[in-house]
């Protein structure tokens, strides 16, 4: 059992700097309170890990809704839009409302009773800590070999508290499943934990000219059923600290619970002597209750109607480092269709009601974390789109349909390229070897060319998309097979047939056209 940290060890998530921000070419760190006081002067968040930035945006949006009154479920749609417009017109968040909110709640990261976004009962419910190396992504832990890291079981270097808080958000939102540190409740010990609510997802956040615009544009509108008064509570707004039992299955309400209260992991940080570092951590499961069914407003969803299990027919649009953001424009720009298989993020349904200057300048920040469903973290990534809301189906249906057509055609040509490249490889080598075929290399070369073609086609609405993307695919296949075609007649013949096949549209496509 770990002793209680000394009462003099403090670090306030509200008032101590831990959030990286950017204003012009200047970078700085601030706490949550200063983040809101200066939101109209801040261009954007600048956290080094995009998943942590996506998690923090959800927390900041919930706080912004509290400060501005946009969290009132009694407002009608027109009243809510009018209130958001007036808050945007003010140009900044109200300092009095900011101070009133942050003074009302507990923000001390190392408070022995109410540590922010942590569970102090882990000191007695876990018979040992998880360790700082297991807490920090990328460090080897336990008996794992330290191939690319100087850290090891006997070299557990402390982590600056500012960095530890960002890692805390990673675990709450993108945490792994599987076996974790055992936790004992009511005489039963278990180490089984389930994955975080955003694991392996890609988020699409509105990005304004200032952080003030970003947060107000990112507040989702209330679309649910009536909720009991006071039910929508963020974890730090709870009236009492967690009890010594498993956290109950709480009603997922709008918007505090939805954006900040779905974590499947319980965490407790152990501070250094002065609070500037974290030396150890507990990381285990927070609940064994079934995962609630809810719609995150920043995620795109895919509908798979052929699945028999109704609960599994809807799945998130998974993050993929090999997939460029423009390939998802069809999903983002087309209005919801009850017969379609794609659902754009719900936040897009509220963006058309923004004031014209804000809407025209609004871009989309893409934050993705390519992971498997359980424990493997591959790579995170981020991107910023150009202003694209004028292309939505509600504002320019012709442009939206052209974009959708080009996205679909690019994907169909990619599928044909993978097929014909594999067939050409088999024909050229006269065997179905286990060596990698030309397909993967051809696709790697194809997609950058396809992006160039895509943007050109948007400026040339009369140009046929199928032939343009087929040209890009043929060029990609010829480039990666140049050496083989020069040496072997069979390879040249196989590639020539493959190129011809690229221009032959499948019968189903011709009928659809």
mmCIF file of C-alpha atoms in Angstrom, residues 17-397:
data_model
loop_
_atom_site.group_PDB
_atom_site.id
_atom_site.type_symbol
_atom_site.label_atom_id
_atom_site.label_comp_id
_atom_site.label_asym_id
_atom_site.label_seq_id
_atom_site.Cartn_x
_atom_site.Cartn_y
_atom_site.Cartn_z
ATOM 1 C CA UNK A 17 0.956 25.072 -16.890
ATOM 2 C CA UNK A 18 0.624 21.739 -18.682
ATOM 3 C CA UNK A 19 -1.278 22.441 -21.930
ATOM 4 C CA UNK A 20 0.829 23.287 -24.989
ATOM 5 C CA UNK A 21 -0.617 26.110 -27.087
ATOM 6 C CA UNK A 22 0.352 28.114 -30.167
ATOM 7 C CA UNK A 23 -0.214 31.791 -30.927
ATOM 8 C CA UNK A 24 1.339 32.732 -34.248
ATOM 9 C CA UNK A 25 4.903 31.441 -34.089
ATOM 10 C CA UNK A 26 4.996 31.506 -30.279
ATOM 11 C CA UNK A 27 4.517 28.379 -28.182
ATOM 12 C CA UNK A 28 3.693 28.272 -24.486
ATOM 13 C CA UNK A 29 2.184 26.138 -21.722
ATOM 14 C CA UNK A 30 -0.873 27.134 -19.696
ATOM 15 C CA UNK A 31 -3.384 25.662 -17.276
ATOM 16 C CA UNK A 32 -7.074 25.214 -18.014
ATOM 17 C CA UNK A 33 -8.129 28.525 -16.467
ATOM 18 C CA UNK A 34 -5.657 30.558 -18.538
ATOM 19 C CA UNK A 35 -6.610 28.518 -21.590
ATOM 20 C CA UNK A 36 -10.139 29.933 -21.372
ATOM 21 C CA UNK A 37 -9.166 33.425 -20.262
ATOM 22 C CA UNK A 38 -6.915 33.769 -23.334
ATOM 23 C CA UNK A 39 -8.829 31.537 -25.765
ATOM 24 C CA UNK A 40 -9.563 34.478 -28.074
ATOM 25 C CA UNK A 41 -5.805 35.149 -28.367
ATOM 26 C CA UNK A 42 -4.746 31.499 -28.833
ATOM 27 C CA UNK A 43 -4.610 30.082 -32.362
ATOM 28 C CA UNK A 44 -4.666 26.384 -31.518
ATOM 29 C CA UNK A 45 -3.614 23.651 -29.145
ATOM 30 C CA UNK A 46 -0.096 22.345 -29.730
ATOM 31 C CA UNK A 47 0.040 19.111 -27.740
ATOM 32 C CA UNK A 48 2.725 16.802 -29.169
ATOM 33 C CA UNK A 49 0.418 13.741 -29.112
ATOM 34 C CA UNK A 50 -2.661 14.209 -31.345
ATOM 35 C CA UNK A 51 -4.774 11.700 -29.317
ATOM 36 C CA UNK A 52 -4.146 13.720 -26.151
ATOM 37 C CA UNK A 53 -5.195 16.867 -28.024
ATOM 38 C CA UNK A 54 -8.404 15.152 -29.162
ATOM 39 C CA UNK A 55 -9.142 14.089 -25.574
ATOM 40 C CA UNK A 56 -8.408 17.570 -24.233
ATOM 41 C CA UNK A 57 -10.688 19.147 -26.844
ATOM 42 C CA UNK A 58 -13.571 17.054 -25.538
ATOM 43 C CA UNK A 59 -12.872 18.176 -21.973
ATOM 44 C CA UNK A 60 -12.481 21.816 -23.042
ATOM 45 C CA UNK A 61 -15.718 21.734 -25.058
ATOM 46 C CA UNK A 62 -17.600 20.429 -22.010
ATOM 47 C CA UNK A 63 -16.162 23.253 -19.875
ATOM 48 C CA UNK A 64 -16.948 25.805 -22.601
ATOM 49 C CA UNK A 65 -20.574 24.654 -22.625
ATOM 50 C CA UNK A 66 -20.751 25.071 -18.849
ATOM 51 C CA UNK A 67 -19.255 28.576 -18.957
ATOM 52 C CA UNK A 68 -21.480 29.823 -21.790
ATOM 53 C CA UNK A 69 -24.779 28.176 -20.812
ATOM 54 C CA UNK A 70 -24.850 26.072 -23.977
ATOM 55 C CA UNK A 71 -25.278 22.969 -21.802
ATOM 56 C CA UNK A 72 -28.925 23.821 -21.049
ATOM 57 C CA UNK A 73 -31.048 20.937 -22.447
ATOM 58 C CA UNK A 74 -34.200 23.068 -22.044
ATOM 59 C CA UNK A 75 -33.146 25.371 -24.901
ATOM 60 C CA UNK A 76 -34.937 24.889 -28.204
ATOM 61 C CA UNK A 77 -32.800 24.492 -31.324
ATOM 62 C CA UNK A 78 -33.369 28.103 -32.348
ATOM 63 C CA UNK A 79 -32.623 29.372 -28.837
ATOM 64 C CA UNK A 80 -29.462 27.291 -28.675
ATOM 65 C CA UNK A 81 -28.220 28.577 -32.039
ATOM 66 C CA UNK A 82 -29.010 32.162 -31.065
ATOM 67 C CA UNK A 83 -27.103 31.777 -27.801
ATOM 68 C CA UNK A 84 -24.071 30.305 -29.550
ATOM 69 C CA UNK A 85 -24.107 33.144 -32.075
ATOM 70 C CA UNK A 86 -24.183 35.711 -29.299
ATOM 71 C CA UNK A 87 -21.300 34.003 -27.479
ATOM 72 C CA UNK A 88 -19.283 34.034 -30.695
ATOM 73 C CA UNK A 89 -20.103 37.715 -31.231
ATOM 74 C CA UNK A 90 -18.754 38.539 -27.770
ATOM 75 C CA UNK A 91 -15.336 37.469 -29.030
ATOM 76 C CA UNK A 92 -14.122 35.939 -25.748
ATOM 77 C CA UNK A 93 -15.285 33.885 -22.797
ATOM 78 C CA UNK A 94 -16.650 35.795 -19.814
ATOM 79 C CA UNK A 95 -13.822 36.040 -17.206
ATOM 80 C CA UNK A 96 -16.298 36.058 -14.296
ATOM 81 C CA UNK A 97 -17.948 32.878 -15.557
ATOM 82 C CA UNK A 98 -14.522 31.271 -16.012
ATOM 83 C CA UNK A 99 -13.384 32.074 -12.480
ATOM 84 C CA UNK A 100 -16.734 31.040 -11.001
ATOM 85 C CA UNK A 101 -16.531 27.626 -12.680
ATOM 86 C CA UNK A 102 -12.910 26.850 -11.845
ATOM 87 C CA UNK A 103 -13.251 28.093 -8.278
ATOM 88 C CA UNK A 104 -16.210 25.783 -7.773
ATOM 89 C CA UNK A 105 -14.482 22.469 -8.492
ATOM 90 C CA UNK A 106 -11.372 20.537 -7.399
ATOM 91 C CA UNK A 107 -8.456 20.543 -9.863
ATOM 92 C CA UNK A 108 -5.508 19.367 -7.733
ATOM 93 C CA UNK A 109 -3.828 16.460 -9.496
ATOM 94 C CA UNK A 110 -2.257 15.168 -6.273
ATOM 95 C CA UNK A 111 -5.058 15.839 -3.805
ATOM 96 C CA UNK A 112 -5.168 12.818 -1.443
ATOM 97 C CA UNK A 113 -8.985 12.748 -1.491
ATOM 98 C CA UNK A 114 -10.042 14.212 -4.864
ATOM 99 C CA UNK A 115 -7.161 13.928 -7.352
ATOM 100 C CA UNK A 116 -8.290 15.262 -10.744
ATOM 101 C CA UNK A 117 -9.463 12.482 -13.115
ATOM 102 C CA UNK A 118 -8.062 9.826 -10.770
ATOM 103 C CA UNK A 119 -9.266 7.269 -8.250
ATOM 104 C CA UNK A 120 -7.539 7.503 -4.823
ATOM 105 C CA UNK A 121 -8.997 4.141 -3.723
ATOM 106 C CA UNK A 122 -6.421 2.348 -5.895
ATOM 107 C CA UNK A 123 -3.917 2.788 -3.048
ATOM 108 C CA UNK A 124 -5.789 0.171 -1.065
ATOM 109 C CA UNK A 125 -7.517 -1.805 -3.825
ATOM 110 C CA UNK A 126 -4.301 -2.611 -5.736
ATOM 111 C CA UNK A 127 -1.598 -4.543 -3.872
ATOM 112 C CA UNK A 128 1.122 -3.005 -6.065
ATOM 113 C CA UNK A 129 1.564 -0.123 -8.455
ATOM 114 C CA UNK A 130 1.726 -0.508 -12.232
ATOM 115 C CA UNK A 131 5.012 1.382 -12.544
ATOM 116 C CA UNK A 132 5.944 4.551 -14.361
ATOM 117 C CA UNK A 133 7.419 2.691 -17.353
ATOM 118 C CA UNK A 134 4.144 0.856 -18.008
ATOM 119 C CA UNK A 135 2.286 4.147 -17.677
ATOM 120 C CA UNK A 136 4.386 6.033 -20.244
ATOM 121 C CA UNK A 137 3.756 4.922 -23.861
ATOM 122 C CA UNK A 138 6.876 3.719 -25.641
ATOM 123 C CA UNK A 139 8.823 2.694 -22.560
ATOM 124 C CA UNK A 140 9.624 -0.988 -22.026
ATOM 125 C CA UNK A 141 8.048 -2.422 -18.880
ATOM 126 C CA UNK A 142 8.367 -5.645 -16.918
ATOM 127 C CA UNK A 143 10.502 -8.250 -18.697
ATOM 128 C CA UNK A 144 10.195 -6.599 -22.115
ATOM 129 C CA UNK A 145 13.507 -5.888 -23.832
ATOM 130 C CA UNK A 146 14.579 -2.256 -24.186
ATOM 131 C CA UNK A 147 15.406 -2.280 -27.879
ATOM 132 C CA UNK A 148 15.061 1.422 -28.593
ATOM 133 C CA UNK A 149 14.827 3.009 -25.141
ATOM 134 C CA UNK A 150 17.269 3.707 -22.315
ATOM 135 C CA UNK A 151 14.556 2.907 -19.783
ATOM 136 C CA UNK A 152 14.308 -0.400 -17.993
ATOM 137 C CA UNK A 153 12.937 -2.028 -14.853
ATOM 138 C CA UNK A 154 15.736 -0.535 -12.740
ATOM 139 C CA UNK A 155 15.857 2.843 -14.545
ATOM 140 C CA UNK A 156 12.343 4.207 -14.019
ATOM 141 C CA UNK A 157 12.900 7.884 -14.685
ATOM 142 C CA UNK A 158 10.244 10.286 -13.355
ATOM 143 C CA UNK A 159 7.996 12.116 -15.824
ATOM 144 C CA UNK A 160 7.276 15.862 -15.677
ATOM 145 C CA UNK A 161 3.773 16.340 -14.299
ATOM 146 C CA UNK A 162 2.699 18.317 -17.359
ATOM 147 C CA UNK A 163 3.603 15.369 -19.580
ATOM 148 C CA UNK A 164 2.021 12.886 -17.178
ATOM 149 C CA UNK A 165 -1.315 14.704 -17.390
ATOM 150 C CA UNK A 166 -1.336 14.419 -21.166
ATOM 151 C CA UNK A 167 -0.524 10.695 -20.865
ATOM 152 C CA UNK A 168 -3.354 10.411 -18.328
ATOM 153 C CA UNK A 169 -5.760 11.595 -21.034
ATOM 154 C CA UNK A 170 -4.336 9.047 -23.487
ATOM 155 C CA UNK A 171 -5.165 6.190 -21.126
ATOM 156 C CA UNK A 172 -8.642 7.486 -20.267
ATOM 157 C CA UNK A 173 -9.692 7.842 -23.897
ATOM 158 C CA UNK A 174 -7.491 5.407 -25.885
ATOM 159 C CA UNK A 175 -6.444 2.920 -23.188
ATOM 160 C CA UNK A 176 -5.656 -0.705 -23.941
ATOM 161 C CA UNK A 177 -7.718 -3.802 -23.212
ATOM 162 C CA UNK A 178 -6.481 -7.064 -21.753
ATOM 163 C CA UNK A 179 -4.813 -7.799 -18.454
ATOM 164 C CA UNK A 180 -3.822 -4.893 -16.239
ATOM 165 C CA UNK A 181 -2.868 -4.383 -12.623
ATOM 166 C CA UNK A 182 -5.222 -6.474 -10.429
ATOM 167 C CA UNK A 183 -7.797 -4.566 -8.397
ATOM 168 C CA UNK A 184 -9.721 -6.059 -5.468
ATOM 169 C CA UNK A 185 -13.311 -5.044 -4.728
ATOM 170 C CA UNK A 186 -15.691 -6.784 -2.323
ATOM 171 C CA UNK A 187 -13.252 -9.673 -1.946
ATOM 172 C CA UNK A 188 -12.982 -10.297 -5.704
ATOM 173 C CA UNK A 189 -9.741 -9.596 -7.545
ATOM 174 C CA UNK A 190 -9.609 -8.961 -11.269
ATOM 175 C CA UNK A 191 -7.116 -7.496 -13.705
ATOM 176 C CA UNK A 192 -9.362 -7.624 -16.767
ATOM 177 C CA UNK A 193 -9.791 -4.253 -18.447
ATOM 178 C CA UNK A 194 -11.581 -3.138 -21.591
ATOM 179 C CA UNK A 195 -10.439 -0.608 -24.169
ATOM 180 C CA UNK A 196 -11.018 3.125 -23.929
ATOM 181 C CA UNK A 197 -13.998 4.774 -25.664
ATOM 182 C CA UNK A 198 -11.904 6.242 -28.496
ATOM 183 C CA UNK A 199 -9.500 3.380 -29.077
ATOM 184 C CA UNK A 200 -8.417 3.016 -32.745
ATOM 185 C CA UNK A 201 -10.622 5.959 -33.779
ATOM 186 C CA UNK A 202 -10.134 9.088 -35.876
ATOM 187 C CA UNK A 203 -11.800 12.316 -34.672
ATOM 188 C CA UNK A 204 -12.905 15.289 -36.754
ATOM 189 C CA UNK A 205 -12.925 18.574 -34.803
ATOM 190 C CA UNK A 206 -14.034 21.988 -36.130
ATOM 191 C CA UNK A 207 -11.063 24.374 -36.170
ATOM 192 C CA UNK A 208 -11.762 28.098 -35.968
ATOM 193 C CA UNK A 209 -9.508 31.103 -36.360
ATOM 194 C CA UNK A 210 -9.021 31.188 -32.585
ATOM 195 C CA UNK A 211 -9.429 28.643 -29.809
ATOM 196 C CA UNK A 212 -12.521 30.587 -28.718
ATOM 197 C CA UNK A 213 -14.158 29.850 -32.083
ATOM 198 C CA UNK A 214 -12.890 26.269 -32.070
ATOM 199 C CA UNK A 215 -14.498 25.436 -28.736
ATOM 200 C CA UNK A 216 -17.836 27.117 -29.467
ATOM 201 C CA UNK A 217 -18.048 25.512 -32.913
ATOM 202 C CA UNK A 218 -17.272 22.168 -31.290
ATOM 203 C CA UNK A 219 -20.163 22.197 -28.793
ATOM 204 C CA UNK A 220 -22.659 19.530 -29.912
ATOM 205 C CA UNK A 221 -26.361 20.367 -29.899
ATOM 206 C CA UNK A 222 -28.667 18.470 -27.548
ATOM 207 C CA UNK A 223 -30.626 15.874 -29.529
ATOM 208 C CA UNK A 224 -31.456 13.260 -26.899
ATOM 209 C CA UNK A 225 -34.372 12.500 -24.637
ATOM 210 C CA UNK A 226 -35.169 14.306 -21.425
ATOM 211 C CA UNK A 227 -32.531 13.777 -18.787
ATOM 212 C CA UNK A 228 -32.966 14.059 -15.021
ATOM 213 C CA UNK A 229 -31.904 17.405 -13.519
ATOM 214 C CA UNK A 230 -28.283 17.319 -12.404
ATOM 215 C CA UNK A 231 -27.602 13.995 -14.141
ATOM 216 C CA UNK A 232 -25.104 15.420 -16.620
ATOM 217 C CA UNK A 233 -21.963 15.596 -14.468
ATOM 218 C CA UNK A 234 -18.300 15.585 -15.451
ATOM 219 C CA UNK A 235 -16.038 13.457 -13.208
ATOM 220 C CA UNK A 236 -14.542 16.517 -11.459
ATOM 221 C CA UNK A 237 -18.048 17.874 -10.782
ATOM 222 C CA UNK A 238 -19.065 14.903 -8.621
ATOM 223 C CA UNK A 239 -20.313 15.924 -5.175
ATOM 224 C CA UNK A 240 -18.275 13.206 -3.432
ATOM 225 C CA UNK A 241 -15.148 11.200 -4.219
ATOM 226 C CA UNK A 242 -15.534 7.665 -5.602
ATOM 227 C CA UNK A 243 -16.516 5.103 -2.990
ATOM 228 C CA UNK A 244 -14.666 1.849 -2.290
ATOM 229 C CA UNK A 245 -16.825 -0.096 -4.752
ATOM 230 C CA UNK A 246 -16.779 -0.554 -8.499
ATOM 231 C CA UNK A 247 -17.970 2.597 -10.258
ATOM 232 C CA UNK A 248 -21.632 2.095 -11.144
ATOM 233 C CA UNK A 249 -22.965 2.039 -14.677
ATOM 234 C CA UNK A 250 -24.045 5.658 -14.999
ATOM 235 C CA UNK A 251 -26.584 7.051 -17.431
ATOM 236 C CA UNK A 252 -24.728 8.562 -20.392
ATOM 237 C CA UNK A 253 -26.193 12.037 -20.591
ATOM 238 C CA UNK A 254 -25.448 15.058 -22.737
ATOM 239 C CA UNK A 255 -22.800 16.494 -22.790
ATOM 240 C CA UNK A 256 -20.585 16.166 -19.730
ATOM 241 C CA UNK A 257 -20.964 12.414 -19.351
ATOM 242 C CA UNK A 258 -20.771 11.842 -23.086
ATOM 243 C CA UNK A 259 -17.520 13.747 -23.597
ATOM 244 C CA UNK A 260 -15.715 13.200 -20.278
ATOM 245 C CA UNK A 261 -17.320 10.336 -18.352
ATOM 246 C CA UNK A 262 -16.888 7.194 -20.451
ATOM 247 C CA UNK A 263 -13.400 6.112 -19.380
ATOM 248 C CA UNK A 264 -12.883 2.399 -18.777
ATOM 249 C CA UNK A 265 -9.623 2.916 -16.866
ATOM 250 C CA UNK A 266 -8.860 3.964 -13.311
ATOM 251 C CA UNK A 267 -5.575 5.792 -12.732
ATOM 252 C CA UNK A 268 -3.653 7.209 -9.776
ATOM 253 C CA UNK A 269 -0.440 9.192 -10.135
ATOM 254 C CA UNK A 270 2.276 9.152 -7.466
ATOM 255 C CA UNK A 271 4.105 12.502 -7.296
ATOM 256 C CA UNK A 272 7.715 13.362 -6.616
ATOM 257 C CA UNK A 273 8.608 15.364 -3.534
ATOM 258 C CA UNK A 274 7.728 18.782 -5.037
ATOM 259 C CA UNK A 275 4.877 17.904 -7.404
ATOM 260 C CA UNK A 276 6.781 18.771 -10.586
ATOM 261 C CA UNK A 277 7.251 15.111 -11.510
ATOM 262 C CA UNK A 278 5.379 11.813 -11.375
ATOM 263 C CA UNK A 279 7.454 8.891 -10.114
ATOM 264 C CA UNK A 280 4.941 6.029 -10.182
ATOM 265 C CA UNK A 281 1.395 5.223 -11.268
ATOM 266 C CA UNK A 282 -1.483 2.822 -10.752
ATOM 267 C CA UNK A 283 -3.349 1.823 -13.922
ATOM 268 C CA UNK A 284 -6.224 -0.642 -13.870
ATOM 269 C CA UNK A 285 -9.891 -1.066 -14.799
ATOM 270 C CA UNK A 286 -12.530 1.451 -13.760
ATOM 271 C CA UNK A 287 -15.681 -0.578 -14.440
ATOM 272 C CA UNK A 288 -16.732 -4.080 -15.382
ATOM 273 C CA UNK A 289 -20.148 -2.914 -16.581
ATOM 274 C CA UNK A 290 -21.125 -3.333 -20.260
ATOM 275 C CA UNK A 291 -20.008 -0.551 -22.553
ATOM 276 C CA UNK A 292 -22.847 1.952 -23.053
ATOM 277 C CA UNK A 293 -24.122 2.616 -26.572
ATOM 278 C CA UNK A 294 -23.604 6.283 -27.381
ATOM 279 C CA UNK A 295 -22.739 8.513 -30.328
ATOM 280 C CA UNK A 296 -19.565 10.544 -30.073
ATOM 281 C CA UNK A 297 -20.168 13.817 -31.960
ATOM 282 C CA UNK A 298 -16.656 13.881 -33.496
ATOM 283 C CA UNK A 299 -16.541 10.323 -34.863
ATOM 284 C CA UNK A 300 -17.758 9.054 -38.227
ATOM 285 C CA UNK A 301 -19.656 5.757 -38.239
ATOM 286 C CA UNK A 302 -20.133 2.950 -40.735
ATOM 287 C CA UNK A 303 -23.348 0.914 -40.917
ATOM 288 C CA UNK A 304 -23.061 -2.799 -41.741
ATOM 289 C CA UNK A 305 -26.705 -3.922 -42.223
ATOM 290 C CA UNK A 306 -25.871 -7.553 -42.978
ATOM 291 C CA UNK A 307 -24.693 -8.186 -39.418
ATOM 292 C CA UNK A 308 -27.274 -10.189 -37.459
ATOM 293 C CA UNK A 309 -26.377 -8.608 -34.128
ATOM 294 C CA UNK A 310 -28.134 -5.218 -34.207
ATOM 295 C CA UNK A 311 -25.766 -3.761 -31.601
ATOM 296 C CA UNK A 312 -22.772 -4.530 -33.859
ATOM 297 C CA UNK A 313 -24.191 -3.116 -37.086
ATOM 298 C CA UNK A 314 -22.734 0.306 -36.368
ATOM 299 C CA UNK A 315 -18.958 0.610 -36.118
ATOM 300 C CA UNK A 316 -16.630 3.580 -35.880
ATOM 301 C CA UNK A 317 -14.559 4.823 -38.790
ATOM 302 C CA UNK A 318 -11.202 3.431 -37.708
ATOM 303 C CA UNK A 319 -7.947 5.351 -37.823
ATOM 304 C CA UNK A 320 -5.545 4.277 -40.562
ATOM 305 C CA UNK A 321 -2.138 5.881 -41.065
ATOM 306 C CA UNK A 322 -2.091 4.764 -44.691
ATOM 307 C CA UNK A 323 -5.338 6.588 -45.479
ATOM 308 C CA UNK A 324 -5.157 10.269 -46.482
ATOM 309 C CA UNK A 325 -7.851 12.533 -45.017
ATOM 310 C CA UNK A 326 -9.290 13.588 -48.386
ATOM 311 C CA UNK A 327 -10.509 10.032 -48.956
ATOM 312 C CA UNK A 328 -13.100 10.649 -46.193
ATOM 313 C CA UNK A 329 -14.544 13.814 -47.740
ATOM 314 C CA UNK A 330 -17.553 11.893 -49.062
ATOM 315 C CA UNK A 331 -18.461 10.893 -45.512
ATOM 316 C CA UNK A 332 -17.884 14.385 -44.114
ATOM 317 C CA UNK A 333 -19.780 16.395 -46.724
ATOM 318 C CA UNK A 334 -22.878 14.365 -47.564
ATOM 319 C CA UNK A 335 -25.952 14.963 -45.406
ATOM 320 C CA UNK A 336 -27.247 12.040 -43.315
ATOM 321 C CA UNK A 337 -29.086 9.419 -45.370
ATOM 322 C CA UNK A 338 -31.111 6.755 -43.600
ATOM 323 C CA UNK A 339 -30.354 4.320 -46.418
ATOM 324 C CA UNK A 340 -26.624 5.107 -46.587
ATOM 325 C CA UNK A 341 -23.854 3.116 -44.966
ATOM 326 C CA UNK A 342 -21.805 6.121 -43.828
ATOM 327 C CA UNK A 343 -22.635 8.608 -41.061
ATOM 328 C CA UNK A 344 -20.674 11.815 -40.852
ATOM 329 C CA UNK A 345 -19.757 13.125 -37.368
ATOM 330 C CA UNK A 346 -22.824 14.572 -35.666
ATOM 331 C CA UNK A 347 -20.993 17.848 -35.006
ATOM 332 C CA UNK A 348 -21.295 18.629 -38.745
ATOM 333 C CA UNK A 349 -25.070 18.905 -38.359
ATOM 334 C CA UNK A 350 -24.642 22.076 -36.260
ATOM 335 C CA UNK A 351 -21.949 23.858 -38.284
ATOM 336 C CA UNK A 352 -24.280 25.226 -40.969
ATOM 337 C CA UNK A 353 -25.941 27.453 -38.359
ATOM 338 C CA UNK A 354 -22.712 29.273 -37.488
ATOM 339 C CA UNK A 355 -22.325 32.945 -38.469
ATOM 340 C CA UNK A 356 -21.184 33.279 -42.084
ATOM 341 C CA UNK A 357 -17.645 34.607 -41.359
ATOM 342 C CA UNK A 358 -17.000 31.747 -38.925
ATOM 343 C CA UNK A 359 -18.489 29.089 -41.182
ATOM 344 C CA UNK A 360 -16.555 30.185 -44.274
ATOM 345 C CA UNK A 361 -13.215 30.108 -42.452
ATOM 346 C CA UNK A 362 -13.835 26.930 -40.452
ATOM 347 C CA UNK A 363 -11.453 24.063 -41.145
ATOM 348 C CA UNK A 364 -11.441 20.524 -39.746
ATOM 349 C CA UNK A 365 -8.725 19.160 -37.495
ATOM 350 C CA UNK A 366 -8.211 15.417 -37.946
ATOM 351 C CA UNK A 367 -6.767 13.482 -34.987
ATOM 352 C CA UNK A 368 -6.225 9.744 -35.458
ATOM 353 C CA UNK A 369 -4.633 6.949 -33.439
ATOM 354 C CA UNK A 370 -3.967 3.798 -35.456
ATOM 355 C CA UNK A 371 -4.313 0.940 -32.927
ATOM 356 C CA UNK A 372 -5.637 -2.564 -32.839
ATOM 357 C CA UNK A 373 -8.661 -3.295 -30.674
ATOM 358 C CA UNK A 374 -6.693 -4.467 -27.661
ATOM 359 C CA UNK A 375 -3.115 -3.532 -26.889
ATOM 360 C CA UNK A 376 -1.025 -2.633 -29.950
ATOM 361 C CA UNK A 377 -0.415 1.056 -30.611
ATOM 362 C CA UNK A 378 0.831 1.616 -34.160
ATOM 363 C CA UNK A 379 0.992 5.326 -34.910
ATOM 364 C CA UNK A 380 -0.888 8.579 -34.302
ATOM 365 C CA UNK A 381 -1.363 11.317 -36.841
ATOM 366 C CA UNK A 382 -3.023 14.671 -37.424
ATOM 367 C CA UNK A 383 -4.081 16.814 -40.383
ATOM 368 C CA UNK A 384 -5.884 20.082 -41.085
ATOM 369 C CA UNK A 385 -8.301 20.405 -43.991
ATOM 370 C CA UNK A 386 -8.855 23.609 -45.966
ATOM 371 C CA UNK A 387 -12.168 25.429 -45.295
ATOM 372 C CA UNK A 388 -14.679 22.939 -46.677
ATOM 373 C CA UNK A 389 -18.106 23.677 -45.174
ATOM 374 C CA UNK A 390 -19.156 25.502 -48.352
ATOM 375 C CA UNK A 391 -18.848 22.122 -50.077
ATOM 376 C CA UNK A 392 -21.377 20.359 -47.860
ATOM 377 C CA UNK A 393 -24.502 18.971 -49.469
ATOM 378 C CA UNK A 394 -26.617 21.583 -47.677
ATOM 379 C CA UNK A 395 -24.704 24.473 -49.298
ATOM 380 C CA UNK A 396 -23.449 23.135 -52.636
ATOM 381 C CA UNK A 397 -25.107 19.817 -53.543
#
